[in-house]
mmCIF file with all atom_site columns, C-alpha atoms in Angstrom:
data_model
loop_
_atom_site.group_PDB
_atom_site.id
_atom_site.type_symbol
_atom_site.label_atom_id
_atom_site.label_alt_id
_atom_site.label_comp_id
_atom_site.label_asym_id
_atom_site.label_entity_id
_atom_site.label_seq_id
_atom_site.pdbx_PDB_ins_code
_atom_site.Cartn_x
_atom_site.Cartn_y
_atom_site.Cartn_z
_atom_site.occupancy
_atom_site.B_iso_or_equiv
_atom_site.pdbx_formal_charge
_atom_site.auth_seq_id
_atom_site.auth_comp_id
_atom_site.auth_asym_id
_atom_site.auth_atom_id
_atom_site.pdbx_PDB_model_num
ATOM 1   C CA . MET A 1 1   ? 47.623  7.587   -43.085 1.00 0.00 ? 1   MET A CA 1
ATOM 2   C CA . LYS A 1 2   ? 44.389  9.273   -44.079 1.00 0.00 ? 2   LYS A CA 1
ATOM 3   C CA . LYS A 1 3   ? 42.907  5.861   -44.871 1.00 0.00 ? 3   LYS A CA 1
ATOM 4   C CA . PHE A 1 4   ? 44.041  4.595   -41.450 1.00 0.00 ? 4   PHE A CA 1
ATOM 5   C CA . LEU A 1 5   ? 42.359  7.540   -39.679 1.00 0.00 ? 5   LEU A CA 1
ATOM 6   C CA . LEU A 1 6   ? 39.122  7.022   -41.615 1.00 0.00 ? 6   LEU A CA 1
ATOM 7   C CA . THR A 1 7   ? 39.152  3.325   -40.714 1.00 0.00 ? 7   THR A CA 1
ATOM 8   C CA . LEU A 1 8   ? 39.843  4.194   -37.069 1.00 0.00 ? 8   LEU A CA 1
ATOM 9   C CA . ILE A 1 9   ? 37.011  6.764   -37.006 1.00 0.00 ? 9   ILE A CA 1
ATOM 10  C CA . ALA A 1 10  ? 34.644  4.271   -38.634 1.00 0.00 ? 10  ALA A CA 1
ATOM 11  C CA . ALA A 1 11  ? 35.621  1.590   -36.091 1.00 0.00 ? 11  ALA A CA 1
ATOM 12  C CA . LEU A 1 12  ? 35.139  4.012   -33.185 1.00 0.00 ? 12  LEU A CA 1
ATOM 13  C CA . THR A 1 13  ? 31.785  5.122   -34.571 1.00 0.00 ? 13  THR A CA 1
ATOM 14  C CA . ILE A 1 14  ? 30.620  1.501   -34.814 1.00 0.00 ? 14  ILE A CA 1
ATOM 15  C CA . ALA A 1 15  ? 31.950  0.748   -31.330 1.00 0.00 ? 15  ALA A CA 1
ATOM 16  C CA . LEU A 1 16  ? 30.232  3.790   -29.868 1.00 0.00 ? 16  LEU A CA 1
ATOM 17  C CA . ALA A 1 17  ? 27.028  2.999   -31.714 1.00 0.00 ? 17  ALA A CA 1
ATOM 18  C CA . GLY A 1 18  ? 27.199  -0.503  -30.251 1.00 0.00 ? 18  GLY A CA 1
ATOM 19  C CA . CYS A 1 19  ? 27.641  0.953   -26.767 1.00 0.00 ? 19  CYS A CA 1
ATOM 20  C CA . GLY A 1 20  ? 24.716  3.239   -27.382 1.00 0.00 ? 20  GLY A CA 1
ATOM 21  C CA . THR A 1 21  ? 22.576  0.282   -28.382 1.00 0.00 ? 21  THR A CA 1
ATOM 22  C CA . GLU A 1 22  ? 23.663  -1.620  -25.299 1.00 0.00 ? 22  GLU A CA 1
ATOM 23  C CA . GLY A 1 23  ? 22.864  1.386   -23.143 1.00 0.00 ? 23  GLY A CA 1
ATOM 24  C CA . ASN A 1 24  ? 19.431  1.656   -24.707 1.00 0.00 ? 24  ASN A CA 1
ATOM 25  C CA . SER A 1 25  ? 18.954  -2.064  -24.319 1.00 0.00 ? 25  SER A CA 1
ATOM 26  C CA . THR A 1 26  ? 19.802  -1.796  -20.642 1.00 0.00 ? 26  THR A CA 1
ATOM 27  C CA . ASN A 1 27  ? 17.419  1.113   -20.285 1.00 0.00 ? 27  ASN A CA 1
ATOM 28  C CA . SER A 1 28  ? 14.629  -0.805  -21.978 1.00 0.00 ? 28  SER A CA 1
ATOM 29  C CA . ASN A 1 29  ? 15.304  -3.787  -19.700 1.00 0.00 ? 29  ASN A CA 1
ATOM 30  C CA . SER A 1 30  ? 15.126  -1.471  -16.707 1.00 0.00 ? 30  SER A CA 1
ATOM 31  C CA . ALA A 1 31  ? 11.786  -0.211  -17.948 1.00 0.00 ? 31  ALA A CA 1
ATOM 32  C CA . ALA A 1 32  ? 10.598  -3.796  -18.390 1.00 0.00 ? 32  ALA A CA 1
ATOM 33  C CA . ASP A 1 33  ? 11.759  -4.599  -14.872 1.00 0.00 ? 33  ASP A CA 1
ATOM 34  C CA . ALA A 1 34  ? 10.023  -1.550  -13.405 1.00 0.00 ? 34  ALA A CA 1
ATOM 35  C CA . PRO A 1 35  ? 6.635   -3.270  -12.997 1.00 0.00 ? 35  PRO A CA 1
ATOM 36  C CA . LYS A 1 36  ? 8.338   -5.991  -10.978 1.00 0.00 ? 36  LYS A CA 1
ATOM 37  C CA . GLU A 1 37  ? 9.857   -3.377  -8.706  1.00 0.00 ? 37  GLU A CA 1
ATOM 38  C CA . GLU A 1 38  ? 6.491   -1.631  -8.419  1.00 0.00 ? 38  GLU A CA 1
ATOM 39  C CA . GLN A 1 39  ? 4.589   -4.776  -7.436  1.00 0.00 ? 39  GLN A CA 1
ATOM 40  C CA . GLN A 1 40  ? 1.579   -4.215  -5.256  1.00 0.00 ? 40  GLN A CA 1
ATOM 41  C CA . GLU A 1 41  ? 2.245   -4.024  -1.557  1.00 0.00 ? 41  GLU A CA 1
ATOM 42  C CA . GLN A 1 42  ? 1.419   -7.230  0.286   1.00 0.00 ? 42  GLN A CA 1
ATOM 43  C CA . LEU A 1 43  ? -1.423  -6.659  2.740   1.00 0.00 ? 43  LEU A CA 1
ATOM 44  C CA . GLU A 1 44  ? -2.307  -8.914  5.665   1.00 0.00 ? 44  GLU A CA 1
ATOM 45  C CA . THR A 1 45  ? -5.483  -10.293 7.168   1.00 0.00 ? 45  THR A CA 1
ATOM 46  C CA . THR A 1 46  ? -6.073  -12.606 10.100  1.00 0.00 ? 46  THR A CA 1
ATOM 47  C CA . ILE A 1 47  ? -8.378  -15.569 9.555   1.00 0.00 ? 47  ILE A CA 1
ATOM 48  C CA . LYS A 1 48  ? -9.838  -17.335 12.596  1.00 0.00 ? 48  LYS A CA 1
ATOM 49  C CA . LEU A 1 49  ? -11.754 -20.613 12.439  1.00 0.00 ? 49  LEU A CA 1
ATOM 50  C CA . THR A 1 50  ? -13.903 -21.597 15.418  1.00 0.00 ? 50  THR A CA 1
ATOM 51  C CA . LYS A 1 51  ? -16.618 -24.071 16.293  1.00 0.00 ? 51  LYS A CA 1
ATOM 52  C CA . ASP A 1 52  ? -19.732 -22.916 18.145  1.00 0.00 ? 52  ASP A CA 1
ATOM 53  C CA . GLY A 1 53  ? -18.212 -19.468 18.553  1.00 0.00 ? 53  GLY A CA 1
ATOM 54  C CA . GLU A 1 54  ? -15.686 -20.549 21.159  1.00 0.00 ? 54  GLU A CA 1
ATOM 55  C CA . GLU A 1 55  ? -13.681 -23.652 20.301  1.00 0.00 ? 55  GLU A CA 1
ATOM 56  C CA . SER A 1 56  ? -10.628 -22.508 18.347  1.00 0.00 ? 56  SER A CA 1
ATOM 57  C CA . ILE A 1 57  ? -9.846  -24.578 15.258  1.00 0.00 ? 57  ILE A CA 1
ATOM 58  C CA . SER A 1 58  ? -7.083  -22.381 13.823  1.00 0.00 ? 58  SER A CA 1
ATOM 59  C CA . GLU A 1 59  ? -5.916  -18.818 13.418  1.00 0.00 ? 59  GLU A CA 1
ATOM 60  C CA . LYS A 1 60  ? -3.390  -17.484 10.970  1.00 0.00 ? 60  LYS A CA 1
ATOM 61  C CA . THR A 1 61  ? -2.286  -14.270 9.373   1.00 0.00 ? 61  THR A CA 1
ATOM 62  C CA . VAL A 1 62  ? -2.093  -14.444 5.592   1.00 0.00 ? 62  VAL A CA 1
ATOM 63  C CA . GLU A 1 63  ? -0.960  -12.084 2.847   1.00 0.00 ? 63  GLU A CA 1
ATOM 64  C CA . PHE A 1 64  ? -3.049  -10.828 -0.040  1.00 0.00 ? 64  PHE A CA 1
ATOM 65  C CA . GLU A 1 65  ? -2.956  -8.157  -2.709  1.00 0.00 ? 65  GLU A CA 1
ATOM 66  C CA . GLU A 1 66  ? -5.310  -5.213  -2.988  1.00 0.00 ? 66  GLU A CA 1
ATOM 67  C CA . GLY A 1 67  ? -8.445  -6.170  -4.921  1.00 0.00 ? 67  GLY A CA 1
ATOM 68  C CA . GLU A 1 68  ? -8.458  -9.835  -3.891  1.00 0.00 ? 68  GLU A CA 1
ATOM 69  C CA . SER A 1 69  ? -11.669 -11.375 -2.611  1.00 0.00 ? 69  SER A CA 1
ATOM 70  C CA . LEU A 1 70  ? -11.960 -13.319 0.592   1.00 0.00 ? 70  LEU A CA 1
ATOM 71  C CA . MET A 1 71  ? -12.700 -16.411 -1.520  1.00 0.00 ? 71  MET A CA 1
ATOM 72  C CA . GLU A 1 72  ? -9.395  -16.096 -3.427  1.00 0.00 ? 72  GLU A CA 1
ATOM 73  C CA . VAL A 1 73  ? -7.436  -15.810 -0.188  1.00 0.00 ? 73  VAL A CA 1
ATOM 74  C CA . MET A 1 74  ? -9.312  -18.693 1.438   1.00 0.00 ? 74  MET A CA 1
ATOM 75  C CA . GLU A 1 75  ? -8.736  -20.942 -1.589  1.00 0.00 ? 75  GLU A CA 1
ATOM 76  C CA . ARG A 1 76  ? -5.013  -20.222 -1.429  1.00 0.00 ? 76  ARG A CA 1
ATOM 77  C CA . ASN A 1 77  ? -4.694  -20.906 2.304   1.00 0.00 ? 77  ASN A CA 1
ATOM 78  C CA . PHE A 1 78  ? -7.296  -23.563 3.177   1.00 0.00 ? 78  PHE A CA 1
ATOM 79  C CA . GLU A 1 79  ? -8.836  -26.681 1.688   1.00 0.00 ? 79  GLU A CA 1
ATOM 80  C CA . LEU A 1 80  ? -12.339 -25.567 0.720   1.00 0.00 ? 80  LEU A CA 1
ATOM 81  C CA . THR A 1 81  ? -15.551 -27.237 -0.317  1.00 0.00 ? 81  THR A CA 1
ATOM 82  C CA . LEU A 1 82  ? -17.881 -24.946 -2.265  1.00 0.00 ? 82  LEU A CA 1
ATOM 83  C CA . ASP A 1 83  ? -21.604 -25.194 -2.922  1.00 0.00 ? 83  ASP A CA 1
ATOM 84  C CA . ASP A 1 84  ? -22.857 -26.227 -6.364  1.00 0.00 ? 84  ASP A CA 1
ATOM 85  C CA . SER A 1 85  ? -22.847 -22.630 -7.583  1.00 0.00 ? 85  SER A CA 1
ATOM 86  C CA . LYS A 1 86  ? -19.192 -22.236 -6.474  1.00 0.00 ? 86  LYS A CA 1
ATOM 87  C CA . GLU A 1 87  ? -20.254 -19.015 -4.726  1.00 0.00 ? 87  GLU A CA 1
ATOM 88  C CA . PHE A 1 88  ? -20.326 -20.097 -1.076  1.00 0.00 ? 88  PHE A CA 1
ATOM 89  C CA . ILE A 1 89  ? -17.990 -21.976 1.250   1.00 0.00 ? 89  ILE A CA 1
ATOM 90  C CA . VAL A 1 90  ? -19.631 -25.059 2.742   1.00 0.00 ? 90  VAL A CA 1
ATOM 91  C CA . GLY A 1 91  ? -16.496 -26.765 4.071   1.00 0.00 ? 91  GLY A CA 1
ATOM 92  C CA . ILE A 1 92  ? -13.131 -25.670 5.402   1.00 0.00 ? 92  ILE A CA 1
ATOM 93  C CA . ASP A 1 93  ? -10.239 -28.096 5.952   1.00 0.00 ? 93  ASP A CA 1
ATOM 94  C CA . GLY A 1 94  ? -12.570 -31.100 5.902   1.00 0.00 ? 94  GLY A CA 1
ATOM 95  C CA . LEU A 1 95  ? -15.217 -29.728 8.280   1.00 0.00 ? 95  LEU A CA 1
ATOM 96  C CA . GLU A 1 96  ? -18.309 -29.484 6.091   1.00 0.00 ? 96  GLU A CA 1
ATOM 97  C CA . SER A 1 97  ? -21.811 -28.163 6.610   1.00 0.00 ? 97  SER A CA 1
ATOM 98  C CA . ASP A 1 98  ? -24.188 -30.733 8.076   1.00 0.00 ? 98  ASP A CA 1
ATOM 99  C CA . THR A 1 99  ? -27.752 -29.919 7.040   1.00 0.00 ? 99  THR A CA 1
ATOM 100 C CA . ALA A 1 100 ? -29.193 -32.800 9.114   1.00 0.00 ? 100 ALA A CA 1
ATOM 101 C CA . LYS A 1 101 ? -27.743 -31.240 12.288  1.00 0.00 ? 101 LYS A CA 1
ATOM 102 C CA . SER A 1 102 ? -28.146 -27.648 11.021  1.00 0.00 ? 102 SER A CA 1
ATOM 103 C CA . TYR A 1 103 ? -24.398 -26.885 11.256  1.00 0.00 ? 103 TYR A CA 1
ATOM 104 C CA . PHE A 1 104 ? -23.082 -24.353 8.785   1.00 0.00 ? 104 PHE A CA 1
ATOM 105 C CA . TRP A 1 105 ? -20.132 -22.021 8.264   1.00 0.00 ? 105 TRP A CA 1
ATOM 106 C CA . THR A 1 106 ? -20.823 -18.315 8.738   1.00 0.00 ? 106 THR A CA 1
ATOM 107 C CA . TYR A 1 107 ? -18.354 -15.452 8.819   1.00 0.00 ? 107 TYR A CA 1
ATOM 108 C CA . LYS A 1 108 ? -17.845 -11.970 10.191  1.00 0.00 ? 108 LYS A CA 1
ATOM 109 C CA . VAL A 1 109 ? -15.247 -9.368  9.327   1.00 0.00 ? 109 VAL A CA 1
ATOM 110 C CA . ASN A 1 110 ? -14.053 -7.093  12.114  1.00 0.00 ? 110 ASN A CA 1
ATOM 111 C CA . GLU A 1 111 ? -16.903 -8.438  14.289  1.00 0.00 ? 111 GLU A CA 1
ATOM 112 C CA . GLU A 1 112 ? -19.545 -7.363  11.754  1.00 0.00 ? 112 GLU A CA 1
ATOM 113 C CA . GLU A 1 113 ? -21.821 -9.799  9.931   1.00 0.00 ? 113 GLU A CA 1
ATOM 114 C CA . ILE A 1 114 ? -21.252 -9.702  6.202   1.00 0.00 ? 114 ILE A CA 1
ATOM 115 C CA . MET A 1 115 ? -24.280 -10.175 3.980   1.00 0.00 ? 115 MET A CA 1
ATOM 116 C CA . VAL A 1 116 ? -22.436 -11.267 0.818   1.00 0.00 ? 116 VAL A CA 1
ATOM 117 C CA . GLY A 1 117 ? -20.590 -14.438 -0.064  1.00 0.00 ? 117 GLY A CA 1
ATOM 118 C CA . ALA A 1 118 ? -16.811 -14.699 0.321   1.00 0.00 ? 118 ALA A CA 1
ATOM 119 C CA . LYS A 1 119 ? -16.447 -14.371 -3.454  1.00 0.00 ? 119 LYS A CA 1
ATOM 120 C CA . GLU A 1 120 ? -17.947 -10.874 -3.345  1.00 0.00 ? 120 GLU A CA 1
ATOM 121 C CA . TYR A 1 121 ? -16.215 -9.580  -0.208  1.00 0.00 ? 121 TYR A CA 1
ATOM 122 C CA . MET A 1 122 ? -13.037 -7.631  -1.062  1.00 0.00 ? 122 MET A CA 1
ATOM 123 C CA . LEU A 1 123 ? -10.507 -7.783  1.750   1.00 0.00 ? 123 LEU A CA 1
ATOM 124 C CA . LYS A 1 124 ? -8.966  -4.677  3.258   1.00 0.00 ? 124 LYS A CA 1
ATOM 125 C CA . ALA A 1 125 ? -5.666  -4.347  5.098   1.00 0.00 ? 125 ALA A CA 1
ATOM 126 C CA . ASP A 1 126 ? -5.774  -5.692  8.660   1.00 0.00 ? 126 ASP A CA 1
ATOM 127 C CA . ASP A 1 127 ? -9.274  -7.188  8.363   1.00 0.00 ? 127 ASP A CA 1
ATOM 128 C CA . VAL A 1 128 ? -9.952  -9.848  10.978  1.00 0.00 ? 128 VAL A CA 1
ATOM 129 C CA . VAL A 1 129 ? -12.072 -12.568 9.381   1.00 0.00 ? 129 VAL A CA 1
ATOM 130 C CA . HIS A 1 130 ? -13.843 -14.975 11.717  1.00 0.00 ? 130 HIS A CA 1
ATOM 131 C CA . PHE A 1 131 ? -15.385 -18.132 10.254  1.00 0.00 ? 131 PHE A CA 1
ATOM 132 C CA . ASP A 1 132 ? -17.552 -19.999 12.743  1.00 0.00 ? 132 ASP A CA 1
ATOM 133 C CA . TYR A 1 133 ? -18.934 -23.502 12.331  1.00 0.00 ? 133 TYR A CA 1
ATOM 134 C CA . ALA A 1 134 ? -22.130 -23.408 14.349  1.00 0.00 ? 134 ALA A CA 1
ATOM 135 C CA . LYS A 1 135 ? -25.694 -24.600 14.597  1.00 0.00 ? 135 LYS A CA 1
ATOM 136 C CA . TRP A 1 136 ? -28.062 -22.375 12.675  1.00 0.00 ? 136 TRP A CA 1
ATOM 137 C CA . GLU A 1 137 ? -31.526 -22.213 14.206  1.00 0.00 ? 137 GLU A CA 1
#
């Protein structure tokens, strides 16, 4: 009988130890899943494309994460052509700069001219970005 009790205690100890390991395993999985649950909040920006300041080409609201540049968001949502340095946008959705006619893409954010390329501009929540394809004189 004593041998039976010792065997039973040993079996229960192993079973409980196994449950403890499973519990710890679950806890470590929860910790591993935590970053997924704490993903960055999706922010939104509106991007307008016009020609000559008036003719609407398109307008859409797109999502981005904090710390993303305007260039990253544009590359994800539009077909872009970049200059040789890959720093500046020279074409959007097939409409490319035309140096012979002096037509180029420029952009403003919240109605303010931005003096850096799209790669350097970090978007903020609710920015309204306005790209205009117009004659530069």
